[in-house]
PDB file of C-alpha atoms in Angstrom:
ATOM      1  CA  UNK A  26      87.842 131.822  55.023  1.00 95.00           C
ATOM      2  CA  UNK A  27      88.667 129.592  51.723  1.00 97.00           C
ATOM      3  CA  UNK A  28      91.638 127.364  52.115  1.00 97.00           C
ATOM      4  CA  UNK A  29      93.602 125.472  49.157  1.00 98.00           C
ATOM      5  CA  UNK A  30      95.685 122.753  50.022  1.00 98.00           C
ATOM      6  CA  UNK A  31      97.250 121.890  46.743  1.00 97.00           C
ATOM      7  CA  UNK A  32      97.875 118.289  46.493  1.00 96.00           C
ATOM      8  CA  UNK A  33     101.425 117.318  44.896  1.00 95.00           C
ATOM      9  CA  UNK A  34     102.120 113.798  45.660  1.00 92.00           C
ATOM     10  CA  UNK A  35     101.056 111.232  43.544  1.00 86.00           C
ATOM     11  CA  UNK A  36      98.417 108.483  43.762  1.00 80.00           C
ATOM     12  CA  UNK A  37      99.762 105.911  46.067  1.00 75.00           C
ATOM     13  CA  UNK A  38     101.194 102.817  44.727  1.00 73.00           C
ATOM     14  CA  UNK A  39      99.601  99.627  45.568  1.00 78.00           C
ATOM     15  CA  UNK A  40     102.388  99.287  47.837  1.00 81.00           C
ATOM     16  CA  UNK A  41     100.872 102.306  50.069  1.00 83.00           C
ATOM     17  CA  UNK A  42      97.013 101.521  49.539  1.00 86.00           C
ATOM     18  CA  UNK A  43      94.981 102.414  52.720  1.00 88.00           C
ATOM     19  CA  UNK A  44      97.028 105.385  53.656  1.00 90.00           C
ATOM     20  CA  UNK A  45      96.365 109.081  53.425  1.00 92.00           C
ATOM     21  CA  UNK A  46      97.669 111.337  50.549  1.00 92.00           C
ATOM     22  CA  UNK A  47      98.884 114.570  51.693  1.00 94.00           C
ATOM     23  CA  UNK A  48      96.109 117.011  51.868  1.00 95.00           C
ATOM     24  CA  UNK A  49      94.099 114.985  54.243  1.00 96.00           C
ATOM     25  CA  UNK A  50      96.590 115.127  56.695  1.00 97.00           C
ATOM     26  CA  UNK A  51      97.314 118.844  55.955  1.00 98.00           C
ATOM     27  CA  UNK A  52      93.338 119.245  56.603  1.00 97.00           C
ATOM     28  CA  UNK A  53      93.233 116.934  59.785  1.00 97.00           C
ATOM     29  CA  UNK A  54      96.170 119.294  61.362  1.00 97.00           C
ATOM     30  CA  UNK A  55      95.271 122.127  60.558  1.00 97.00           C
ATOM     31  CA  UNK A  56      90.833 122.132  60.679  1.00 97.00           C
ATOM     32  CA  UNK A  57      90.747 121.820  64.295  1.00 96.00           C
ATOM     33  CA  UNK A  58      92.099 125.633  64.592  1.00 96.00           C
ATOM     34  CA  UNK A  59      90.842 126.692  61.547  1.00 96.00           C
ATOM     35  CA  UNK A  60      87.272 126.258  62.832  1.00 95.00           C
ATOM     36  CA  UNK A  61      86.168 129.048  60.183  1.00 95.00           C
ATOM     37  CA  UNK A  62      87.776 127.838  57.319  1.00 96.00           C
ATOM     38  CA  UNK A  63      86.371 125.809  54.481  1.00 97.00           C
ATOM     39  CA  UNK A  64      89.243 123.634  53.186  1.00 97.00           C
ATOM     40  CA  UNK A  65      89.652 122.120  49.495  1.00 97.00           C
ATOM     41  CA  UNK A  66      91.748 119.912  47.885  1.00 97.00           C
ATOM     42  CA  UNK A  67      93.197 120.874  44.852  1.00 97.00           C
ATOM     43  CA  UNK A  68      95.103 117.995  42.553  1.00 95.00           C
ATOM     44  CA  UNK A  69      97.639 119.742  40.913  1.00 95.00           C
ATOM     45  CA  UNK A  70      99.479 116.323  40.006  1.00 91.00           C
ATOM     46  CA  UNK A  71      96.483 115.239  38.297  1.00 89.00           C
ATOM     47  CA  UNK A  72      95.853 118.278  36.374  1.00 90.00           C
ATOM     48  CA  UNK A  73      93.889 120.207  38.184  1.00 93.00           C
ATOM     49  CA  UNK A  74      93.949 124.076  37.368  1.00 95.00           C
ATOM     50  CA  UNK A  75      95.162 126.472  39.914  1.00 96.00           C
ATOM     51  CA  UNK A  76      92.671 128.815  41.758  1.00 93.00           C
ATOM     52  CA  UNK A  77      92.062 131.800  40.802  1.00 90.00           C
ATOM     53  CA  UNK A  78      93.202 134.727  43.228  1.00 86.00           C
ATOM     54  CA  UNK A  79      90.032 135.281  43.945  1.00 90.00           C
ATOM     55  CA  UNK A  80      88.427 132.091  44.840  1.00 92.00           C
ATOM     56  CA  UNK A  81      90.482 131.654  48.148  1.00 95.00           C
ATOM     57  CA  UNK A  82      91.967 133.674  50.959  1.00 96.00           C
ATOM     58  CA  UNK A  83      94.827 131.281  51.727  1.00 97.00           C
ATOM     59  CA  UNK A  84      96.644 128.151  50.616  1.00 98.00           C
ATOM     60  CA  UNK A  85      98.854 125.336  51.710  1.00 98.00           C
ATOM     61  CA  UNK A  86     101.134 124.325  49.448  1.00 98.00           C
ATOM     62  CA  UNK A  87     102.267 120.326  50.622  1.00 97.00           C
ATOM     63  CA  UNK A  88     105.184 117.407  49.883  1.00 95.00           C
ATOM     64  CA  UNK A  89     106.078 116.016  46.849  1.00 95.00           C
ATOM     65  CA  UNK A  90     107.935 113.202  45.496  1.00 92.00           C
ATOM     66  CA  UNK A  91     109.611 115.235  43.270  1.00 94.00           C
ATOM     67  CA  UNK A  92     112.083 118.453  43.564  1.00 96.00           C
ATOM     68  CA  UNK A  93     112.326 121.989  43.023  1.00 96.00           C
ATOM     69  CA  UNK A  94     114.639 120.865  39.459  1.00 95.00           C
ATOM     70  CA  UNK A  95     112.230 118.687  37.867  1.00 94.00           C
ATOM     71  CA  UNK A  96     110.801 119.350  34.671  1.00 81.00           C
ATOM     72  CA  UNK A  97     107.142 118.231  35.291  1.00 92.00           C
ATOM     73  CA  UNK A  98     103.896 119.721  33.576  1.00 93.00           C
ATOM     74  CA  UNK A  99     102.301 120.976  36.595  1.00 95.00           C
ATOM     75  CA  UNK A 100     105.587 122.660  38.203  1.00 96.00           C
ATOM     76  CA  UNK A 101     105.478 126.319  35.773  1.00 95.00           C
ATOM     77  CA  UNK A 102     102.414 127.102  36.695  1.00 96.00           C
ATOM     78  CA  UNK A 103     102.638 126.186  40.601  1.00 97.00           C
ATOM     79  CA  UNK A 104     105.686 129.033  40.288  1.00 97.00           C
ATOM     80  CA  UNK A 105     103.526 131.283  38.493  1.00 96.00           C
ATOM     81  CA  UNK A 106     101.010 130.792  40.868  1.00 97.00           C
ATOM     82  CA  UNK A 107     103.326 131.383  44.151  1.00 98.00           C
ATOM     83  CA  UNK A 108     104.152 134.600  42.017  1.00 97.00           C
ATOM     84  CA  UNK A 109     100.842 135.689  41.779  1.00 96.00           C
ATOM     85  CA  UNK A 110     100.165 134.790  45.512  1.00 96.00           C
ATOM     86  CA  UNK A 111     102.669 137.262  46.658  1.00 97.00           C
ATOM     87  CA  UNK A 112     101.536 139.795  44.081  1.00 95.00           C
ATOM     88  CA  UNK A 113      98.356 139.392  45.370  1.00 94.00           C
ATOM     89  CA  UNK A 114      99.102 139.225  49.004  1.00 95.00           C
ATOM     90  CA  UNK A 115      97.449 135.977  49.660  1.00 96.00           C
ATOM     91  CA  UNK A 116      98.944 133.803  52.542  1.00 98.00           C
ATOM     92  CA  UNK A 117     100.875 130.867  51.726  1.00 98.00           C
ATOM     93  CA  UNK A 118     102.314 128.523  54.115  1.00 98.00           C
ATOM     94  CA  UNK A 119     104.866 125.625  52.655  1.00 98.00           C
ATOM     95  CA  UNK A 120     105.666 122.163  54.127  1.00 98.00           C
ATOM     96  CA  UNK A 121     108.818 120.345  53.003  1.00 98.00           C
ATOM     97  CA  UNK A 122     108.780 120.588  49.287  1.00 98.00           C
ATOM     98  CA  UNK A 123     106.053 123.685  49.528  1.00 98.00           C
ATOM     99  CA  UNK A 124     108.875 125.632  51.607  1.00 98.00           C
ATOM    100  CA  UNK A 125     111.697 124.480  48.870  1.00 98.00           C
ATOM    101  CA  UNK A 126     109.673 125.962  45.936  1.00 98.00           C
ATOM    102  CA  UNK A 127     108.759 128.730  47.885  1.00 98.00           C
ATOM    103  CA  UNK A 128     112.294 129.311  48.301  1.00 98.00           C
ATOM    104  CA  UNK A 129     113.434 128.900  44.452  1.00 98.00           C
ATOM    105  CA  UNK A 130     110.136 131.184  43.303  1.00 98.00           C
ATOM    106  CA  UNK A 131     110.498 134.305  45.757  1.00 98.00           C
ATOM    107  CA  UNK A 132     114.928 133.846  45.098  1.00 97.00           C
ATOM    108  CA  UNK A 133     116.576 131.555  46.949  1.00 98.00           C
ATOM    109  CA  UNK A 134     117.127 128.261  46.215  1.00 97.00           C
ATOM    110  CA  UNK A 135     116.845 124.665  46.800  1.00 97.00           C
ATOM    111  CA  UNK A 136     118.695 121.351  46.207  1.00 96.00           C
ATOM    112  CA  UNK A 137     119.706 117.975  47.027  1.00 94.00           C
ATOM    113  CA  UNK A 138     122.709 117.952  49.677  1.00 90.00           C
ATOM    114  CA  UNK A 139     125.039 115.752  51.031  1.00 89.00           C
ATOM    115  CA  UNK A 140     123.042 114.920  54.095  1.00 88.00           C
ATOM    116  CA  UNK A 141     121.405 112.576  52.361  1.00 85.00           C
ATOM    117  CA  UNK A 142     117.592 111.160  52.999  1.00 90.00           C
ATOM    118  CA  UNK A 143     116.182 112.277  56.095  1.00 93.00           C
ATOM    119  CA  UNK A 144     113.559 110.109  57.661  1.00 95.00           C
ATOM    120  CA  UNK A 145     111.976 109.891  60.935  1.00 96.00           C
ATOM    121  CA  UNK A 146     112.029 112.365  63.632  1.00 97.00           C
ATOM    122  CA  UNK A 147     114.389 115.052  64.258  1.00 96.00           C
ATOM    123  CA  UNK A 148     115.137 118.130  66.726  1.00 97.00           C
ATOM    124  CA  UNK A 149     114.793 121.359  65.818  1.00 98.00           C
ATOM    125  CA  UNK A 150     115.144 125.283  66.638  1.00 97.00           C
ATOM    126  CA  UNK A 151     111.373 126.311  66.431  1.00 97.00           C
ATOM    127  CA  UNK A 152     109.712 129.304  66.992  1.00 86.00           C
ATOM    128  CA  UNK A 153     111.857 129.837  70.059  1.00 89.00           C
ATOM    129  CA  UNK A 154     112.039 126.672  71.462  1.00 93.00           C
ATOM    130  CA  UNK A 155     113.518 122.949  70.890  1.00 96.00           C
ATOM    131  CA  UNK A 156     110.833 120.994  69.557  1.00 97.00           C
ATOM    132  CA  UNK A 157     110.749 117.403  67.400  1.00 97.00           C
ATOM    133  CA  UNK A 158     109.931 116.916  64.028  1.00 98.00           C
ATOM    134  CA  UNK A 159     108.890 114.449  61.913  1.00 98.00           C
ATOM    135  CA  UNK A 160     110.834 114.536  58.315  1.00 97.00           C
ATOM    136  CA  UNK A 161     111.401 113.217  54.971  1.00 95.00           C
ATOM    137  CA  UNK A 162     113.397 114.812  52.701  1.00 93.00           C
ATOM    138  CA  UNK A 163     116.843 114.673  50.865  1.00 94.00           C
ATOM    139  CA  UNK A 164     116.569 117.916  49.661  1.00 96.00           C
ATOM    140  CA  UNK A 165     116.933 121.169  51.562  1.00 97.00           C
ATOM    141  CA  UNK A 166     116.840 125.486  50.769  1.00 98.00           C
ATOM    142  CA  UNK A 167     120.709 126.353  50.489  1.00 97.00           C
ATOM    143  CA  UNK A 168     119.866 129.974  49.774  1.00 97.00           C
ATOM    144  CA  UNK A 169     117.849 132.025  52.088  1.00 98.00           C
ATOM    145  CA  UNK A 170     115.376 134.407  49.382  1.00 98.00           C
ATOM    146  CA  UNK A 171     116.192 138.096  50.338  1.00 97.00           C
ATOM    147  CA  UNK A 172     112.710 138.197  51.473  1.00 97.00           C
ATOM    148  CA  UNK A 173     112.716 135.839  54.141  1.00 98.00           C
ATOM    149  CA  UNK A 174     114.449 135.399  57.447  1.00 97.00           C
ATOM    150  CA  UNK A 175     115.069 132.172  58.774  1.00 98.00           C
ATOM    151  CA  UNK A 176     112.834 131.101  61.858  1.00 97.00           C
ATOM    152  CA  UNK A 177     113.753 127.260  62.412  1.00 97.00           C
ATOM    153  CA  UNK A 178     117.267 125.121  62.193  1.00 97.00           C
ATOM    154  CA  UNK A 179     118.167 122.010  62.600  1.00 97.00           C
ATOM    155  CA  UNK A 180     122.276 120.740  62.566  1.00 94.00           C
ATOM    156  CA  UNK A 181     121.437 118.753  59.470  1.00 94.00           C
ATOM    157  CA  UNK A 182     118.917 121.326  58.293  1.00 96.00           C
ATOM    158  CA  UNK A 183     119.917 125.402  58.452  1.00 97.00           C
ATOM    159  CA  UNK A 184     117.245 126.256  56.983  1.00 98.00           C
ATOM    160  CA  UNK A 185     114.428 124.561  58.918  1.00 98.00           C
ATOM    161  CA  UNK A 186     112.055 127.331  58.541  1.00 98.00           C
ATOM    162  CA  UNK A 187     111.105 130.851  57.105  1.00 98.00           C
ATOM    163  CA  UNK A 188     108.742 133.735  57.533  1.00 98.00           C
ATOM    164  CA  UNK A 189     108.708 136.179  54.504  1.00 98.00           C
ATOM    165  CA  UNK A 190     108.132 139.780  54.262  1.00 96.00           C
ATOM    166  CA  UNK A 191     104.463 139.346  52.946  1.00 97.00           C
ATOM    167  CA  UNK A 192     101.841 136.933  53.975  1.00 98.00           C
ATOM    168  CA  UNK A 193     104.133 133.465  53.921  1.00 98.00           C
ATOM    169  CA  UNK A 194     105.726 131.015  56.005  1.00 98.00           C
ATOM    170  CA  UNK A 195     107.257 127.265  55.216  1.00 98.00           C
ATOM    171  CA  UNK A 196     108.770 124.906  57.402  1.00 98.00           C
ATOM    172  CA  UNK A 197     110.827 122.059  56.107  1.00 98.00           C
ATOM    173  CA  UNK A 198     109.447 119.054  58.231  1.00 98.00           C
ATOM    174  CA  UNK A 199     106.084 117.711  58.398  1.00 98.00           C
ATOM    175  CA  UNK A 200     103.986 119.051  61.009  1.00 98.00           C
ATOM    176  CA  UNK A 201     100.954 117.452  59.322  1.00 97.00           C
ATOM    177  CA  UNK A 202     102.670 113.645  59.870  1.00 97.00           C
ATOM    178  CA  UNK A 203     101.515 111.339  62.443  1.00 96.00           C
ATOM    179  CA  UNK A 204     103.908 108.548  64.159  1.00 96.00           C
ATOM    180  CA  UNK A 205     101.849 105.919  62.986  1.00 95.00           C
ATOM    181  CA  UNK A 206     101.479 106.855  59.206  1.00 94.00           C
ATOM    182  CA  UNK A 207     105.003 106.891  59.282  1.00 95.00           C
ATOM    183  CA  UNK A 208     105.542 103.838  60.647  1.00 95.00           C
ATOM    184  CA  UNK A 209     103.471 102.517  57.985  1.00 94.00           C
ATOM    185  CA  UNK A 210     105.471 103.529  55.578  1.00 93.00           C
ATOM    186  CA  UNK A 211     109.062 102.535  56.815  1.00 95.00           C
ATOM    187  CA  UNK A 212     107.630  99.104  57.395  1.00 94.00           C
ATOM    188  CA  UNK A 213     105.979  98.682  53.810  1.00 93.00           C
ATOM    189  CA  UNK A 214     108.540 100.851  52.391  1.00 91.00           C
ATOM    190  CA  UNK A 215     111.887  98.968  53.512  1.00 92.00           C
ATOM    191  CA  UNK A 216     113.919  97.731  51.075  1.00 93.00           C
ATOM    192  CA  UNK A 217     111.671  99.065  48.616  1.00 90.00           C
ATOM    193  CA  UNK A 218     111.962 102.758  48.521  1.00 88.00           C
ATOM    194  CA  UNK A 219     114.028 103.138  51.688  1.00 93.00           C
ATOM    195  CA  UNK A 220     117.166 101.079  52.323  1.00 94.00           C
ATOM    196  CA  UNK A 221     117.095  98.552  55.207  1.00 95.00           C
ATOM    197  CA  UNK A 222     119.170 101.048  57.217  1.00 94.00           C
ATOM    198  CA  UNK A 223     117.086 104.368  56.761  1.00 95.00           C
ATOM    199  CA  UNK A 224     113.897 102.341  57.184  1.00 95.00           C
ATOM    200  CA  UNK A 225     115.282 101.173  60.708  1.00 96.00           C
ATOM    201  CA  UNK A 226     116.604 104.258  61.828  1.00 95.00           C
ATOM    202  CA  UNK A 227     113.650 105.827  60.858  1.00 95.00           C
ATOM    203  CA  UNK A 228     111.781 103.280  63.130  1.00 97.00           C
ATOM    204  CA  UNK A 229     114.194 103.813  65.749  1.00 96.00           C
ATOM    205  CA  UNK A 230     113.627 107.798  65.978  1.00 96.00           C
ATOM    206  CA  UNK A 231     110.023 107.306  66.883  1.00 96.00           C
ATOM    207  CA  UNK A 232     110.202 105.677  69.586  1.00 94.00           C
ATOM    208  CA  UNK A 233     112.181 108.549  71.839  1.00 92.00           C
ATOM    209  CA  UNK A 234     110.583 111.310  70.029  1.00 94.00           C
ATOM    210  CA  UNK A 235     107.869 113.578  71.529  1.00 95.00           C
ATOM    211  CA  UNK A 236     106.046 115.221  68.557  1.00 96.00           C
ATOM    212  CA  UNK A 237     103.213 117.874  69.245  1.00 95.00           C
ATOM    213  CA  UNK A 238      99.930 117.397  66.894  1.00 94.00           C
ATOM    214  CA  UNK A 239      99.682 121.049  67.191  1.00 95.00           C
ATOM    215  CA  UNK A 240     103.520 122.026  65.885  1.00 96.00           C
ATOM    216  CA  UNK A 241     103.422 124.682  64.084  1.00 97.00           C
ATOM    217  CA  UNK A 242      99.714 124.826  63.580  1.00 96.00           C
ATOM    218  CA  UNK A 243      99.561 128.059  65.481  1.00 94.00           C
ATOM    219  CA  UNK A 244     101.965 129.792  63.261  1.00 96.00           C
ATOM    220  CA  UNK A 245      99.842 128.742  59.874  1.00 97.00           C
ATOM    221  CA  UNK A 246      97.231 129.958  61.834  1.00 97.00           C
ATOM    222  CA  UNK A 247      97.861 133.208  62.697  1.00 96.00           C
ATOM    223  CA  UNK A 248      99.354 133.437  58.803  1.00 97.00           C
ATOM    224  CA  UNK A 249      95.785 133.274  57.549  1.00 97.00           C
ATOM    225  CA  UNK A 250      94.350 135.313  60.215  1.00 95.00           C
ATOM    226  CA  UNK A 251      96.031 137.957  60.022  1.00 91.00           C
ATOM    227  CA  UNK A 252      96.296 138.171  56.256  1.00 82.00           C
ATOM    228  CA  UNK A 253      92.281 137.990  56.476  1.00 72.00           C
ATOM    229  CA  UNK A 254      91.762 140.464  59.047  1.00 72.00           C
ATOM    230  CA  UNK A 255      90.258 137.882  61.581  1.00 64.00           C
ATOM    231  CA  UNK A 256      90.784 137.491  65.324  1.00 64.00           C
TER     232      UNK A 256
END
């Protein structure tokens, strides 16, 4: 089994040096019950072409910096490429801005709200049960696509999660996050790119939360399983 993880975040700045971009965490979550897959990173930021549909039987499509409404290079063909992913039936699973674009490409749509930036960790309506997740986000899907049905919620989040009528699945917050990368980042990052009061709340909401390694991992799982035909 081939998986893409399509890297959209930029290069850290030298503020962030050290720590992990995105698709290493995506791989470190997700490898350990993926023991058959064969993961690769894909830089779609830095101009990497897209796969071809058939050079892999799934893909994870990550965070960004930037949203669903901004006119960047890389952005039409990621939406072409979700397009040809459902044509194609290849399994797709979306985490925080991966599940907003999802939304916008298969008709829904996505946007900033008034909640504002989200940061830390947060409870949510999971797969049937009350779980915490770690987040960072100020945008959010206001319009379910009529393809999908809504699977996770949050009171500051609706639309926490959704499973589609073909082979894909997104989730809002960041199941591939760790506390201490994001502890990291609200120390280096206050008063910086976070204010002095989301950096400390954000602080604040780790220390009560109980965050599985494994959330949602089972659900990506059985995504690419069952789109492959494997156990």
């Amino acid at each position: 089994m081939r998986i893409a993880l399509l890297e959209l975040t930029l290069h850290p700045l030298p503020l962030l040096e050290g720590l992990p971009r995105t698709a290493h965490q995506i791989r470190a979550w997700l490898e350990p019950h993926l023991p058959e897959a064969r993961f690769s990173t894909v830089d779609v930021v830095d101009g990497v072409p897209l796969p071809q549909f058939r050079d892999f039987d799934g893909v994870v499509v990550g965070g960004s910096e930037f949203g669903v409404y901004d006119d960047t290079e890389w952005m039409r063909p990621l939406r072409d490429f979700l397009e040809m992913c459902r044509d194609h039936a290849k399994p797709v699973f979306g985490i925080c801005f991966g599940h907003q674009i999802m939304a916008d490409v298969y008709g829904g749509k996505a946007e900033k709200t008034k909640v504002g930036n989200v940061v830390g960790a947060r409870g949510f309506d999971y797969g049937g049960a009350s779980v915490d997740a770690f987040v960072w986000h100020q945008d959010q899907v206001t319009c379910v696509p009529p393809s999908a049905q809504v699977t996770g919620s949050a009171d500051h989040c609706p639309v926490g999660a959704l499973d589609y009528d073909f082979p894909a699945r997104s989730v809002q917050f960041h199941p591939e996050y760790r506390a201490s990368h994001l502890r990291e980042l609200f120390v280096r990052g206050r008063d910086v790119f976070l204010t002095a009061r989301e950096a400390d709340e954000g602080l604040a909401s780790l220390e009560t939360a109980h965050v599985s390694k494994d959330l949602a991992a089972l659900q990506a799982v059985e995504l690419f399983r069952n789109a492959s035909g494997g156990p």
